[in-house]
Coordinates of C-alpha atoms in Angstrom, one line a residue:
Chain M
M1 CA 22.4 35.9 -34.2
L2 CA 18.8 36.6 -33.6
Q3 CA 15.8 34.3 -33.1
A4 CA 12.2 35.2 -32.3
Q5 CA 9.5 32.7 -31.7
D6 CA 5.8 32.9 -31.1
L7 CA 5.9 36.6 -30.3
S8 CA 2.8 38.6 -29.5
Y9 CA 2.2 41.9 -27.9
T10 CA -0.8 43.3 -26.2
Y11 CA -1.2 47.1 -26.3
P12 CA -2.5 49.0 -23.3
N13 CA -5.9 49.3 -25.1
G14 CA -6.2 45.5 -25.2
E15 CA -5.4 45.1 -28.9
T16 CA -3.1 42.1 -29.5
L17 CA -0.6 41.7 -32.3
R18 CA 0.9 38.4 -33.3
F19 CA 4.3 38.3 -35.2
P20 CA 5.7 35.7 -37.5
D21 CA 8.8 33.8 -36.2
L22 CA 12.1 35.3 -37.3
T23 CA 15.6 34.1 -37.6
C24 CA 18.6 36.2 -38.7
A25 CA 22.0 34.6 -38.7
A26 CA 25.3 36.3 -38.0
G27 CA 26.4 38.3 -41.0
E28 CA 23.0 38.0 -42.6
T29 CA 20.7 41.0 -43.6
R30 CA 17.0 40.7 -43.4
L31 CA 14.3 43.3 -44.2
L32 CA 11.2 43.6 -42.2
L33 CA 8.4 45.0 -44.3
G34 CA 5.0 46.1 -43.5
K35 CA 2.6 49.0 -43.9
S36 CA 2.2 51.8 -41.5
G37 CA 0.5 50.5 -38.3
S38 CA 1.4 46.9 -39.0
G39 CA 3.4 46.8 -35.8
K40 CA 6.9 46.8 -37.4
T41 CA 8.3 49.2 -34.8
T42 CA 6.6 47.3 -32.0
L43 CA 8.4 44.2 -33.2
L44 CA 11.7 46.0 -33.3
Q45 CA 11.1 47.2 -29.7
L46 CA 10.3 43.6 -28.6
L47 CA 13.5 42.4 -30.3
A48 CA 15.6 45.0 -28.6
G49 CA 14.0 44.3 -25.2
L50 CA 12.5 47.8 -25.1
R51 CA 9.0 46.3 -24.6
S52 CA 8.0 43.0 -23.0
P53 CA 6.1 40.5 -25.2
A54 CA 2.8 39.0 -24.1
T55 CA 3.9 35.6 -25.3
G56 CA 6.9 34.1 -27.0
S57 CA 10.7 34.7 -26.7
V58 CA 13.6 36.5 -28.2
E59 CA 17.0 35.1 -28.2
I60 CA 20.1 37.1 -29.0
D61 CA 23.5 35.5 -29.1
G62 CA 22.3 32.6 -27.0
T63 CA 20.7 34.7 -24.3
A64 CA 16.9 34.8 -23.8
V65 CA 16.3 38.5 -23.7
N66 CA 12.9 38.1 -21.8
T67 CA 14.7 36.6 -18.9
L68 CA 16.6 39.8 -18.3
T69 CA 15.1 42.7 -16.4
G70 CA 16.0 46.2 -15.3
S71 CA 19.6 47.4 -15.5
A72 CA 20.8 43.9 -16.6
L73 CA 18.6 44.2 -19.7
D74 CA 19.9 47.7 -20.4
R75 CA 23.5 46.5 -20.0
F76 CA 22.8 43.6 -22.3
R77 CA 21.3 45.8 -24.9
G78 CA 24.3 48.2 -24.7
A79 CA 26.7 45.4 -25.3
K80 CA 24.9 43.1 -27.8
V81 CA 22.4 45.3 -29.7
G82 CA 23.2 48.2 -32.0
M83 CA 20.4 50.4 -33.0
V84 CA 19.9 52.9 -35.8
F85 CA 16.8 55.1 -36.0
Q86 CA 15.1 57.0 -38.7
T87 CA 16.5 60.2 -37.3
A88 CA 19.9 60.0 -35.7
H89 CA 19.9 61.2 -32.0
F90 CA 23.0 62.2 -30.1
I91 CA 24.0 63.6 -26.8
R92 CA 24.0 67.2 -28.0
S93 CA 26.4 68.5 -25.3
V94 CA 29.4 66.4 -26.2
S95 CA 31.5 65.9 -29.4
I96 CA 31.1 63.0 -31.8
R97 CA 34.1 61.3 -30.3
D98 CA 32.6 61.6 -26.8
N99 CA 29.3 60.3 -28.1
L100 CA 31.1 57.2 -29.3
R101 CA 33.1 56.9 -26.1
L102 CA 29.9 57.1 -24.2
A103 CA 28.5 54.2 -26.3
Q104 CA 31.6 52.2 -25.5
S105 CA 31.5 52.8 -21.7
L106 CA 27.7 52.3 -21.4
G107 CA 28.1 49.1 -23.4
G108 CA 30.6 47.9 -20.8
K109 CA 33.5 48.1 -23.1
P110 CA 36.8 50.0 -22.5
V111 CA 37.1 53.3 -24.3
D112 CA 39.1 52.7 -27.4
D113 CA 39.9 55.9 -29.3
R114 CA 41.7 53.9 -32.1
R115 CA 38.6 52.0 -32.9
I116 CA 36.6 55.2 -32.9
E117 CA 39.0 56.8 -35.3
E118 CA 39.0 53.8 -37.6
L119 CA 35.3 53.6 -37.8
L120 CA 34.9 57.3 -38.4
T121 CA 37.5 57.1 -41.2
D122 CA 35.7 54.1 -42.7
L123 CA 32.5 56.0 -42.7
D124 CA 34.1 59.1 -44.1
V125 CA 33.3 61.4 -41.1
A126 CA 36.7 61.4 -39.5
H127 CA 36.9 65.2 -40.0
K128 CA 33.9 65.6 -37.7
T129 CA 35.5 63.8 -34.7
H130 CA 35.6 66.8 -32.5
A131 CA 32.5 68.5 -33.8
F132 CA 29.3 68.7 -31.9
P133 CA 26.4 66.6 -33.4
A134 CA 24.4 69.6 -34.4
K135 CA 27.2 70.7 -36.8
L136 CA 26.8 67.5 -39.0
S137 CA 24.5 67.1 -42.0
V138 CA 21.7 64.6 -41.8
G139 CA 23.7 62.1 -44.0
Q140 CA 26.8 62.5 -41.8
Q141 CA 24.7 62.1 -38.7
Q142 CA 23.3 58.8 -39.9
R143 CA 26.8 57.6 -40.7
V144 CA 27.9 58.4 -37.2
A145 CA 24.8 56.6 -35.9
I146 CA 26.0 53.5 -37.8
A147 CA 29.4 53.8 -36.3
R148 CA 27.8 54.0 -32.9
A149 CA 25.6 50.9 -33.6
V150 CA 28.6 48.8 -34.5
I151 CA 31.2 50.2 -32.2
N152 CA 30.7 47.5 -29.5
Q153 CA 30.7 44.7 -32.0
P154 CA 27.1 43.7 -31.2
A155 CA 25.5 40.4 -32.2
V156 CA 22.5 42.2 -33.7
I157 CA 22.0 45.5 -35.4
L158 CA 18.4 46.7 -35.5
A159 CA 17.7 49.5 -37.9
D160 CA 14.4 51.4 -37.8
E161 CA 13.7 53.1 -41.1
P162 CA 17.3 54.1 -41.4
T163 CA 17.0 55.5 -44.9
S164 CA 13.6 57.0 -45.2
A165 CA 14.8 60.5 -44.2
L166 CA 17.6 60.4 -46.8
D167 CA 17.8 61.2 -50.5
D168 CA 18.6 58.3 -53.0
D169 CA 22.4 58.7 -52.9
N170 CA 22.6 58.8 -49.2
A171 CA 20.0 56.1 -48.8
L172 CA 22.0 53.6 -50.8
Q173 CA 25.2 54.7 -49.2
V174 CA 23.8 54.2 -45.7
L175 CA 22.5 50.7 -46.7
T176 CA 25.9 49.7 -48.1
L177 CA 27.6 51.0 -45.0
L178 CA 25.2 49.3 -42.7
Q179 CA 25.8 46.0 -44.5
S180 CA 29.5 46.3 -44.7
Q181 CA 29.9 47.3 -41.0
A182 CA 27.5 44.6 -39.9
A183 CA 29.6 42.1 -41.9
A184 CA 32.8 43.5 -40.4
V185 CA 31.6 42.7 -36.9
N186 CA 29.7 39.6 -38.0
A187 CA 26.4 40.8 -36.7
A188 CA 22.9 40.0 -37.8
L189 CA 21.3 43.0 -39.5
L190 CA 17.6 43.5 -39.3
I191 CA 16.2 46.5 -41.1
V192 CA 12.6 47.6 -40.5
T193 CA 11.4 49.6 -43.5
H194 CA 8.8 50.5 -46.0
D195 CA 11.4 52.1 -48.3
N196 CA 11.1 50.6 -51.7
R197 CA 14.6 51.5 -52.6
L198 CA 15.8 48.8 -50.2
T199 CA 13.4 46.0 -51.2
S200 CA 15.1 45.6 -54.5
A201 CA 18.5 45.4 -53.0
I202 CA 18.0 42.8 -50.3
A203 CA 16.5 39.4 -50.9
N204 CA 15.8 38.2 -47.3
Q205 CA 12.5 39.7 -46.5
T206 CA 9.8 39.1 -43.9
T207 CA 6.4 40.8 -44.3
L208 CA 4.1 41.5 -41.4
Chain H
M1 CA 32.8 59.8 -20.1
N2 CA 31.2 59.1 -16.7
I3 CA 27.9 60.4 -15.4
L4 CA 29.4 63.3 -13.5
S5 CA 31.3 64.7 -16.5
L6 CA 28.3 64.1 -18.7
A7 CA 26.2 66.0 -16.2
F8 CA 28.7 68.8 -16.2
R9 CA 28.8 69.0 -20.0
N10 CA 25.0 69.1 -20.2
L11 CA 25.0 72.1 -17.9
W12 CA 27.9 73.7 -19.8
Y13 CA 25.8 73.2 -23.0
K14 CA 23.3 75.8 -21.7
P15 CA 25.6 78.0 -19.8
L16 CA 23.2 80.9 -19.3
T17 CA 20.5 78.7 -17.8
A18 CA 23.0 77.0 -15.5
L19 CA 24.5 80.4 -14.6
L20 CA 21.1 81.8 -13.5
S21 CA 20.5 78.8 -11.3
V22 CA 24.0 78.9 -9.9
L23 CA 23.8 82.7 -9.2
L24 CA 20.4 82.4 -7.5
F25 CA 21.7 79.5 -5.4
A26 CA 24.9 81.5 -4.6
L27 CA 22.7 84.5 -3.5
S28 CA 20.7 82.4 -1.1
I29 CA 23.7 80.6 0.4
G30 CA 25.7 83.8 0.5
L31 CA 23.0 85.6 2.4
I32 CA 22.6 82.8 4.9
A33 CA 26.4 82.6 5.5
L34 CA 26.6 86.4 5.8
L35 CA 23.8 86.5 8.4
L36 CA 25.4 83.6 10.4
N37 CA 28.8 85.3 10.3
L38 CA 27.5 88.8 11.3
R39 CA 25.6 87.2 14.1
A40 CA 28.5 85.1 15.4
Q41 CA 31.0 88.0 15.2
A42 CA 28.6 90.4 16.9
D43 CA 28.0 87.9 19.7
D44 CA 31.7 87.4 20.1
Q45 CA 32.3 91.1 20.3
F46 CA 29.6 91.6 22.9
D47 CA 30.7 88.6 24.9
N48 CA 34.4 89.3 24.8
N49 CA 33.9 92.7 26.1
L50 CA 31.4 92.0 29.0
A51 CA 34.5 91.5 31.2
G52 CA 32.4 90.7 34.2
I53 CA 31.1 94.2 34.4
N54 CA 27.7 94.4 36.2
L55 CA 27.0 98.1 36.0
V56 CA 28.0 101.2 34.2
V57 CA 27.5 104.5 35.9
G58 CA 27.6 107.9 34.1
A59 CA 25.8 111.1 33.4
K60 CA 22.1 111.1 32.8
G61 CA 21.2 110.2 29.2
S62 CA 20.7 107.1 27.2
P63 CA 21.6 103.9 29.1
L64 CA 22.4 102.1 25.9
E65 CA 24.7 104.9 24.7
L66 CA 26.4 104.8 28.1
V67 CA 27.1 101.1 27.8
L68 CA 28.2 101.4 24.2
N69 CA 30.6 104.2 24.8
S70 CA 32.0 103.0 28.1
M71 CA 32.3 99.3 27.4
Y72 CA 32.5 99.1 23.6
H73 CA 33.9 102.5 22.8
V74 CA 31.3 103.2 20.2
G75 CA 29.4 106.5 19.9
Y76 CA 29.7 109.7 21.9
P77 CA 29.8 110.0 25.7
N78 CA 26.7 111.3 27.4
G79 CA 28.6 113.9 29.5
N80 CA 30.8 114.0 32.6
I81 CA 30.2 113.4 36.3
P82 CA 32.0 115.0 39.2
L83 CA 34.3 112.7 41.0
G84 CA 32.7 113.6 44.3
K85 CA 29.5 111.9 43.3
V86 CA 30.9 108.5 42.6
K87 CA 33.6 108.3 45.3
A88 CA 31.3 105.9 47.3
F89 CA 31.7 103.3 44.6
F90 CA 35.4 103.1 45.3
N91 CA 35.0 102.5 49.0
P92 CA 36.2 98.9 49.7
Q93 CA 33.5 98.7 52.4
H94 CA 30.7 99.2 49.9
P95 CA 28.0 96.5 50.5
I96 CA 27.3 95.8 46.9
V97 CA 30.3 97.0 44.8
E98 CA 33.3 94.8 44.8
A99 CA 35.4 97.0 42.5
A100 CA 35.0 100.0 40.3
V101 CA 37.1 101.4 37.5
P102 CA 36.8 105.1 36.5
L103 CA 36.8 106.1 32.9
S104 CA 37.6 109.4 31.2
L105 CA 36.7 109.6 27.6
G106 CA 36.7 112.0 24.7
D107 CA 40.1 112.3 23.3
S108 CA 41.7 110.2 20.6
Y109 CA 44.9 109.5 18.8
L110 CA 44.5 109.1 15.0
G111 CA 41.0 107.8 15.5
Y112 CA 41.9 105.4 18.4
R113 CA 40.2 106.4 21.6
I114 CA 42.2 107.4 24.6
V115 CA 40.8 106.1 27.8
G116 CA 41.8 107.6 31.1
T117 CA 41.4 104.9 33.7
T118 CA 43.4 102.8 36.2
A119 CA 45.5 99.8 35.4
D120 CA 42.8 97.6 36.8
L121 CA 40.9 97.9 33.5
I122 CA 43.6 95.8 31.8
D123 CA 43.1 93.0 34.2
W124 CA 39.3 93.2 33.9
Y125 CA 39.5 92.6 30.2
G126 CA 42.2 89.9 30.6
G127 CA 44.8 92.0 28.8
V128 CA 48.4 91.0 28.9
L129 CA 51.4 93.3 28.3
V130 CA 53.7 91.9 25.6
E131 CA 56.3 94.5 26.6
G132 CA 56.8 97.3 29.0
K133 CA 54.7 98.0 32.0
A134 CA 51.4 99.6 32.9
F135 CA 51.1 103.4 33.0
A136 CA 52.0 104.7 36.4
K137 CA 52.2 108.4 35.9
D138 CA 50.2 110.9 33.9
F139 CA 51.0 111.0 30.2
E140 CA 52.2 107.5 30.3
A141 CA 50.2 105.3 28.0
V142 CA 49.6 101.6 27.4
V143 CA 48.5 101.0 23.8
G144 CA 46.4 98.2 22.4
E145 CA 47.8 95.7 19.9
E146 CA 46.1 97.2 16.8
V147 CA 47.0 100.7 17.8
A148 CA 50.6 99.8 18.2
R149 CA 50.7 97.8 15.0
K150 CA 48.9 100.3 12.8
N151 CA 50.9 103.3 14.0
G152 CA 54.3 101.7 14.6
L153 CA 54.2 102.5 18.3
R154 CA 56.8 100.9 20.7
I155 CA 58.0 101.4 24.2
G156 CA 59.3 105.0 24.4
S157 CA 57.3 106.2 21.4
T158 CA 55.7 109.6 21.9
F159 CA 52.5 111.0 20.4
R160 CA 50.0 113.8 21.1
S161 CA 46.3 113.3 21.6
S162 CA 43.6 115.2 19.8
H163 CA 40.3 116.5 21.1
G164 CA 37.3 114.5 20.1
I165 CA 36.9 110.8 19.3
I166 CA 37.0 111.0 15.5
D167 CA 40.2 111.5 13.5
E168 CA 39.7 114.8 11.8
G169 CA 42.8 114.6 9.8
A170 CA 44.6 117.9 9.2
D171 CA 41.8 119.7 11.1
R172 CA 42.4 117.9 14.3
V173 CA 42.9 119.9 17.5
E174 CA 45.9 118.5 19.2
H175 CA 46.5 118.7 22.9
D176 CA 49.8 119.9 24.0
G177 CA 50.8 117.1 26.4
E178 CA 53.1 114.5 24.9
F179 CA 52.3 110.9 25.7
V180 CA 55.0 108.3 26.2
V181 CA 54.3 104.6 25.5
T182 CA 55.2 102.5 28.5
G183 CA 53.5 99.3 27.6
V184 CA 52.0 97.4 24.6
L185 CA 49.2 94.9 25.0
A186 CA 49.0 91.5 23.4
A187 CA 46.1 91.0 21.0
S188 CA 43.1 89.9 23.1
G189 CA 40.1 90.0 20.7
T190 CA 38.5 92.6 23.0
V191 CA 38.1 96.3 22.7
L192 CA 41.5 96.7 24.4
D193 CA 43.1 96.1 21.1
Q194 CA 41.9 99.4 19.8
I195 CA 42.3 101.8 22.6
V196 CA 45.0 103.8 24.3
L197 CA 45.0 103.6 28.1
T198 CA 46.3 106.3 30.4
T199 CA 45.5 107.9 33.8
N200 CA 42.3 109.8 34.5
Q201 CA 44.4 112.7 35.6
T202 CA 46.0 113.0 32.2
Y203 CA 42.7 114.1 30.9
W204 CA 42.5 117.0 33.3
H205 CA 46.0 118.1 32.6
S206 CA 45.6 118.1 28.9
H207 CA 42.3 119.9 29.0
E208 CA 43.3 122.4 31.6
A209 CA 46.5 123.2 29.7
H210 CA 44.3 123.7 26.6
D211 CA 41.8 125.9 28.3
A212 CA 44.4 127.9 30.2
E213 CA 45.8 129.1 26.9
G214 CA 49.3 128.7 28.4
G215 CA 52.3 128.8 26.2
H216 CA 54.5 125.9 25.5
A217 CA 56.8 126.7 28.4
G218 CA 53.8 127.0 30.7
H219 CA 52.7 123.6 29.8
D220 CA 56.1 122.1 30.4
H221 CA 56.0 123.6 33.8
D222 CA 52.6 122.1 34.5
H223 CA 53.8 118.8 33.3
A224 CA 56.9 118.9 35.5
A225 CA 54.9 120.0 38.5
H226 CA 52.5 117.2 38.0
D227 CA 55.3 114.7 37.9
H228 CA 56.3 115.8 41.3
D229 CA 52.8 115.7 42.7
H230 CA 51.7 112.3 41.4
D231 CA 54.4 109.8 41.5
H232 CA 51.8 107.1 42.0
A233 CA 48.7 108.2 40.3
E234 CA 46.4 105.3 41.1
V235 CA 42.8 104.8 42.3
T236 CA 43.6 105.6 45.9
T237 CA 45.2 108.9 44.9
L238 CA 42.4 109.6 42.4
M239 CA 40.1 109.5 45.4
E240 CA 42.1 112.3 47.0
E241 CA 41.6 114.6 44.0
D242 CA 39.3 117.5 44.0
P243 CA 35.7 116.2 44.1
E244 CA 34.8 118.8 41.5
K245 CA 37.1 117.2 38.9
E246 CA 35.2 115.2 36.3
I247 CA 35.3 111.8 34.8
T248 CA 33.0 110.2 32.2
S249 CA 31.8 107.0 33.8
I250 CA 32.7 104.1 36.0
L251 CA 32.5 100.4 35.4
V252 CA 31.4 98.4 38.4
R253 CA 31.6 94.7 39.5
Y254 CA 29.3 93.5 42.1
K255 CA 30.3 91.4 45.1
N256 CA 27.2 89.2 44.5
P257 CA 25.3 90.0 41.3
S258 CA 22.3 87.8 42.3
S259 CA 21.7 89.4 45.7
F260 CA 18.6 91.4 46.2
Q261 CA 20.5 94.6 46.8
A262 CA 22.5 94.2 43.6
L263 CA 19.3 93.7 41.6
S264 CA 17.7 96.8 42.8
F265 CA 20.9 98.8 42.9
P266 CA 20.6 100.4 39.4
R267 CA 17.1 101.5 40.1
N268 CA 18.1 103.1 43.4
I269 CA 20.8 105.0 41.6
N270 CA 18.6 106.1 38.8
E271 CA 15.7 107.2 41.1
N272 CA 17.7 108.8 43.9
T273 CA 20.7 110.4 42.3
D274 CA 21.4 112.4 39.2
L275 CA 23.6 109.6 37.9
L276 CA 22.6 107.1 35.3
A277 CA 23.2 103.4 36.1
A278 CA 22.9 101.0 33.2
N279 CA 23.0 97.2 33.3
P280 CA 25.2 96.1 30.3
A281 CA 23.7 92.6 30.1
Y282 CA 20.2 94.1 29.9
E283 CA 21.2 96.8 27.3
I284 CA 23.1 94.3 25.2
S285 CA 20.2 91.9 25.2
E286 CA 18.1 94.8 24.0
V287 CA 20.5 95.4 21.1
R288 CA 20.4 91.7 20.4
R289 CA 16.6 91.8 20.4
Q290 CA 16.7 94.5 17.8
F291 CA 19.3 92.6 15.9
D292 CA 17.1 89.5 16.0
T293 CA 14.1 91.4 14.7
G294 CA 16.2 92.6 11.7
Q295 CA 17.5 89.1 11.3
R296 CA 14.0 87.6 11.2
L297 CA 13.0 90.0 8.5
L298 CA 16.1 89.2 6.5
G299 CA 15.4 85.5 7.2
V300 CA 12.0 85.7 5.5
L301 CA 13.8 87.2 2.5
V302 CA 16.5 84.5 2.5
V303 CA 13.8 81.8 2.7
A304 CA 12.1 83.3 -0.3
I305 CA 15.3 83.5 -2.3
T306 CA 16.2 80.0 -1.3
I307 CA 12.8 78.7 -2.5
V308 CA 13.2 80.6 -5.8
S309 CA 16.7 79.2 -6.3
A310 CA 15.5 75.7 -5.7
L311 CA 12.6 76.3 -8.0
S312 CA 15.1 77.6 -10.6
I313 CA 17.0 74.4 -10.5
F314 CA 13.8 72.4 -10.7
I315 CA 12.4 74.3 -13.6
S316 CA 15.6 74.4 -15.7
L317 CA 16.0 70.6 -15.2
F318 CA 12.4 69.9 -15.9
T319 CA 12.3 71.9 -19.1
S320 CA 15.6 70.5 -20.2
L321 CA 14.0 67.0 -19.9
R322 CA 11.5 67.9 -22.5
E323 CA 14.3 69.0 -24.9
R324 CA 16.4 66.0 -24.0
R325 CA 13.9 63.2 -24.1
Y326 CA 15.6 61.7 -27.1
E327 CA 19.0 61.8 -25.4
L328 CA 17.6 60.1 -22.3
A329 CA 16.0 57.4 -24.4
L330 CA 19.2 57.1 -26.4
L331 CA 21.3 56.6 -23.2
R332 CA 19.0 53.7 -22.3
V333 CA 19.3 52.2 -25.7
L334 CA 23.1 52.5 -25.3
G335 CA 22.9 50.5 -22.1
A336 CA 22.3 53.0 -19.3
G337 CA 19.8 51.7 -16.8
R338 CA 17.1 53.8 -15.2
P339 CA 19.2 54.3 -12.0
R340 CA 21.8 55.9 -14.2
L341 CA 19.4 58.4 -15.8
F342 CA 18.2 59.2 -12.3
A343 CA 21.8 59.8 -11.2
L344 CA 22.5 61.9 -14.2
I345 CA 19.8 64.4 -13.5
V346 CA 20.5 64.4 -9.7
A347 CA 24.2 65.1 -10.6
E348 CA 23.2 68.1 -12.6
G349 CA 21.2 69.5 -9.7
L350 CA 24.0 68.8 -7.3
I351 CA 26.6 70.4 -9.5
V352 CA 24.6 73.6 -9.5
A353 CA 24.1 73.4 -5.8
V354 CA 27.7 72.8 -5.0
I355 CA 29.1 75.5 -7.3
G356 CA 26.4 77.8 -6.0
Y357 CA 27.4 77.0 -2.5
G358 CA 31.1 77.7 -3.2
L359 CA 30.3 81.0 -4.9
G360 CA 27.8 81.9 -2.1
I361 CA 30.4 81.4 0.6
L362 CA 32.9 83.4 -1.4
L363 CA 30.3 86.1 -1.8
A364 CA 29.5 86.2 1.9
H365 CA 33.1 86.6 2.9
A366 CA 33.8 89.1 0.2
I367 CA 31.0 91.2 1.5
L368 CA 32.3 90.7 5.0
T369 CA 35.7 92.0 3.8
L370 CA 34.1 95.1 2.5
L371 CA 32.1 95.5 5.7
A372 CA 35.2 94.9 7.8
A373 CA 36.9 97.9 6.3
D374 CA 33.8 100.0 7.0
I375 CA 33.2 98.7 10.5
S376 CA 36.8 99.1 11.6
G377 CA 36.7 102.7 10.3
E378 CA 33.4 103.5 12.0
F379 CA 33.2 101.4 15.1
R380 CA 36.8 100.5 15.8
Y381 CA 36.1 96.8 15.7
S382 CA 38.1 94.5 13.6
L383 CA 35.9 91.9 11.9
D384 CA 37.7 88.7 10.9
A385 CA 36.2 88.4 7.4
W386 CA 37.8 85.1 6.5
R387 CA 37.0 83.2 9.6
F388 CA 34.8 80.2 8.7
L389 CA 32.1 79.0 11.0
P390 CA 31.3 75.3 11.5
E391 CA 27.8 76.3 10.4
E392 CA 29.1 77.1 6.9
F393 CA 30.2 73.5 6.5
W394 CA 26.7 72.4 7.6
L395 CA 25.4 74.8 4.9
L396 CA 27.1 72.6 2.3
A397 CA 25.0 69.7 3.6
G398 CA 21.9 72.0 3.3
A399 CA 22.9 73.0 -0.2
V400 CA 23.3 69.4 -1.3
L401 CA 20.0 68.5 0.2
L402 CA 18.3 71.4 -1.5
G403 CA 19.9 70.5 -4.8
L404 CA 18.7 66.9 -4.3
V405 CA 15.1 68.0 -3.5
A406 CA 15.0 70.3 -6.6
A407 CA 16.4 67.5 -8.8
I408 CA 14.5 64.5 -7.5
I409 CA 11.2 65.0 -9.4
P410 CA 12.9 65.7 -12.8
A411 CA 15.3 62.7 -12.0
I412 CA 12.3 60.4 -11.4
Q413 CA 10.8 61.7 -14.6
A414 CA 14.0 61.0 -16.5
A415 CA 14.3 57.5 -15.1
R416 CA 10.7 56.8 -16.3
T417 CA 11.6 57.7 -19.9
D418 CA 10.0 55.3 -22.2
I419 CA 12.5 54.5 -25.0
G420 CA 10.0 52.9 -27.3
E421 CA 7.6 55.8 -27.4
T422 CA 10.3 58.3 -27.7
L423 CA 12.7 57.0 -30.2
T424 CA 10.3 55.3 -32.6
G425 CA 7.6 57.6 -33.5
E426 CA 5.8 55.3 -35.9
G427 CA 3.8 52.4 -34.6

C-alpha cells in the first residue's frame, strides 16, 4: 500500500509545489486528477522515488522511500513499484518475452517463463511472445506494459496517463486490465490522468 | 538476460553500425599486429643468420648486396674474385682473421641455391646433420631441411644443378654433373634450411664441363679424374688450387672484433685492394634503419586509423544514446541502478573492441600467410605466419583499454539519464 504525507517539491527555478496527502490501500484504485501543469507527473515521480521531495515522506509497503538512495532505491523500485506510461517503452533489441524476463531479473526476481506466459495469455498478447516490441500495435504495447508493471507482484502500480493515447475501446480495456491485474497481485493502483473517460468509471479521486 | 547479453543484443539490433565499428577496430589492430610480426620475424631472420660473421669479402660492388647474397642468399652475386687474392685470409697466422669460409654462388636446384663452400659453414650456422655426413668430395651435397622435405631428397638421392639462382622451370639450363646427397640437415631456423651445400671445386667442374662443350662421356671422364685428384677436397686443398680459379666471396670471423686493427680492417681492404669488404652488422643496421623509417610512416597511418576506430565506437554509442534514452530510463524504472547503465554502455564498447581485436589478429595472420607464400617464393625465407607474439596478447589489453576510453563518456552520459524528464513528458 501507498502513503504520502506533507509532500512538496521545489523545482530548479525555485517554484515550490505542495501536494495533498494521499493514501491508497492494497487492491484499491485511485485517480489523481489535475489540469496540465498542476504537477501530477511530478507527484507521480515523487511517489516512485524518481525525484526527491523538498518536504514530506512517501511510504510504500512499509518502507520510507526517501530513506533509500542510489542503487538501493532503484532495486526497491524494480521490486515494489510497477509503472505504466502514456506511451509504452521497451528495450527495442529484445523480444517481448525477454523484455519481461529483464523486468523480472532487474526487479530481483528469478526469471519465471510460466508467469510470463500466463500474463501474456491473460492480456491476450500471448501470440506476440517472441515478437520484437516494434511489431506490436499501440494497444498491444500498452497491454504488454501492464504485464511488465505487474510481473513482479509490486505493492504499488503507478500509471501515468495510461489511456490518453488510446481510442475508447482500448482505453476501457486497458483500464479494466489494469484494475484486474492490480487486484490479482493485490497492489495499490494509482492512475494519473485528465482522461474524462476514466473519471466516470472510478470513484476514488484526488484532485490537485 | 544479463547486462552482457543485453549489450550484445543492442549491438546486434543495429548490425551495420556495429559492423563498421568492428571492422575499423579490426583494421587498426590488424595493422599493428602485422607490423609487430613482420618486425619480429625480420629481426629473427637477421639475427639467426649473423652466425658470428664479422666481415664479408667479395668483388667490388654494393656492400649491402654482397652481405645479402653471401649471408642471406637474397639477390644476385656482385661477381667473382680470383682465389689468389683472398688466400691470405685463410692463413692461420693472419693477425686479424680467425677463420674464413669461401663461398661459390650462382647455381641452384629447383630454386634452392647451391652454395659451394667448406663444411665449416655448417658449424658456423650451428647446423646439425640429422642423417649422413658432410660433403667430402666434389658433387657430394648436404641439403637443408626444407630443400630435402620439399623435394623428397634423402641420402643417396641424385639431382642436377641448373645455372642461375632462379628456377626457370622448363627453360632451365641444367649442368651435367650429377650431385649425390650425402647428408641432410636438421631444421635450424637459419638460411641453411633453404640451401644446398657442396664443395667450391664442384662449381668449377660443372662450369668447365659446360663451357668445354664436352660430350656426356667426356664429362664422365672429368668427373672420374676429379675423384682421383681430390679425395679430400677441403680448405687446405682449396688453397692449393690454381690462384686464377674464382670463388664468389668469403665469410670472415675475427680473432678480436673490437681490436683497433679489426675495426680498420674493412677500410684497409676497400682502399688498398680491388676487393670489397662489407661489415654485415653495419649493413644490416642500415637495412633496419630503412625498415624503421617505413615502419614509422606506417605507424602514423596506424595511429590515425586507431583514432578513427575509437571515434567510431564513441560516435555510434553516443548517437545510440539519443535514440535509446527511453530505454535507459526504462531500465532504471525497472530497477537498474546508474552503475548498471554505465556497465551496459561500457560492455557495448568492449564487445566491439574484443571482436575487433579477434578479427584484427586473424586478419594480420591471414595477411602473413599470403606474404609467407610470396616471401618464400621470392626470398627463400620461410615466414611462420601463425606464430603469435606475446605483444599480441598485450594488444588485447590495449584494445580493451581503447574500447573503454571510447565508451566511457557515453557510459557516463547513460548513467546520468534522468528518468523523470525522459519518461514523463508532461509536467
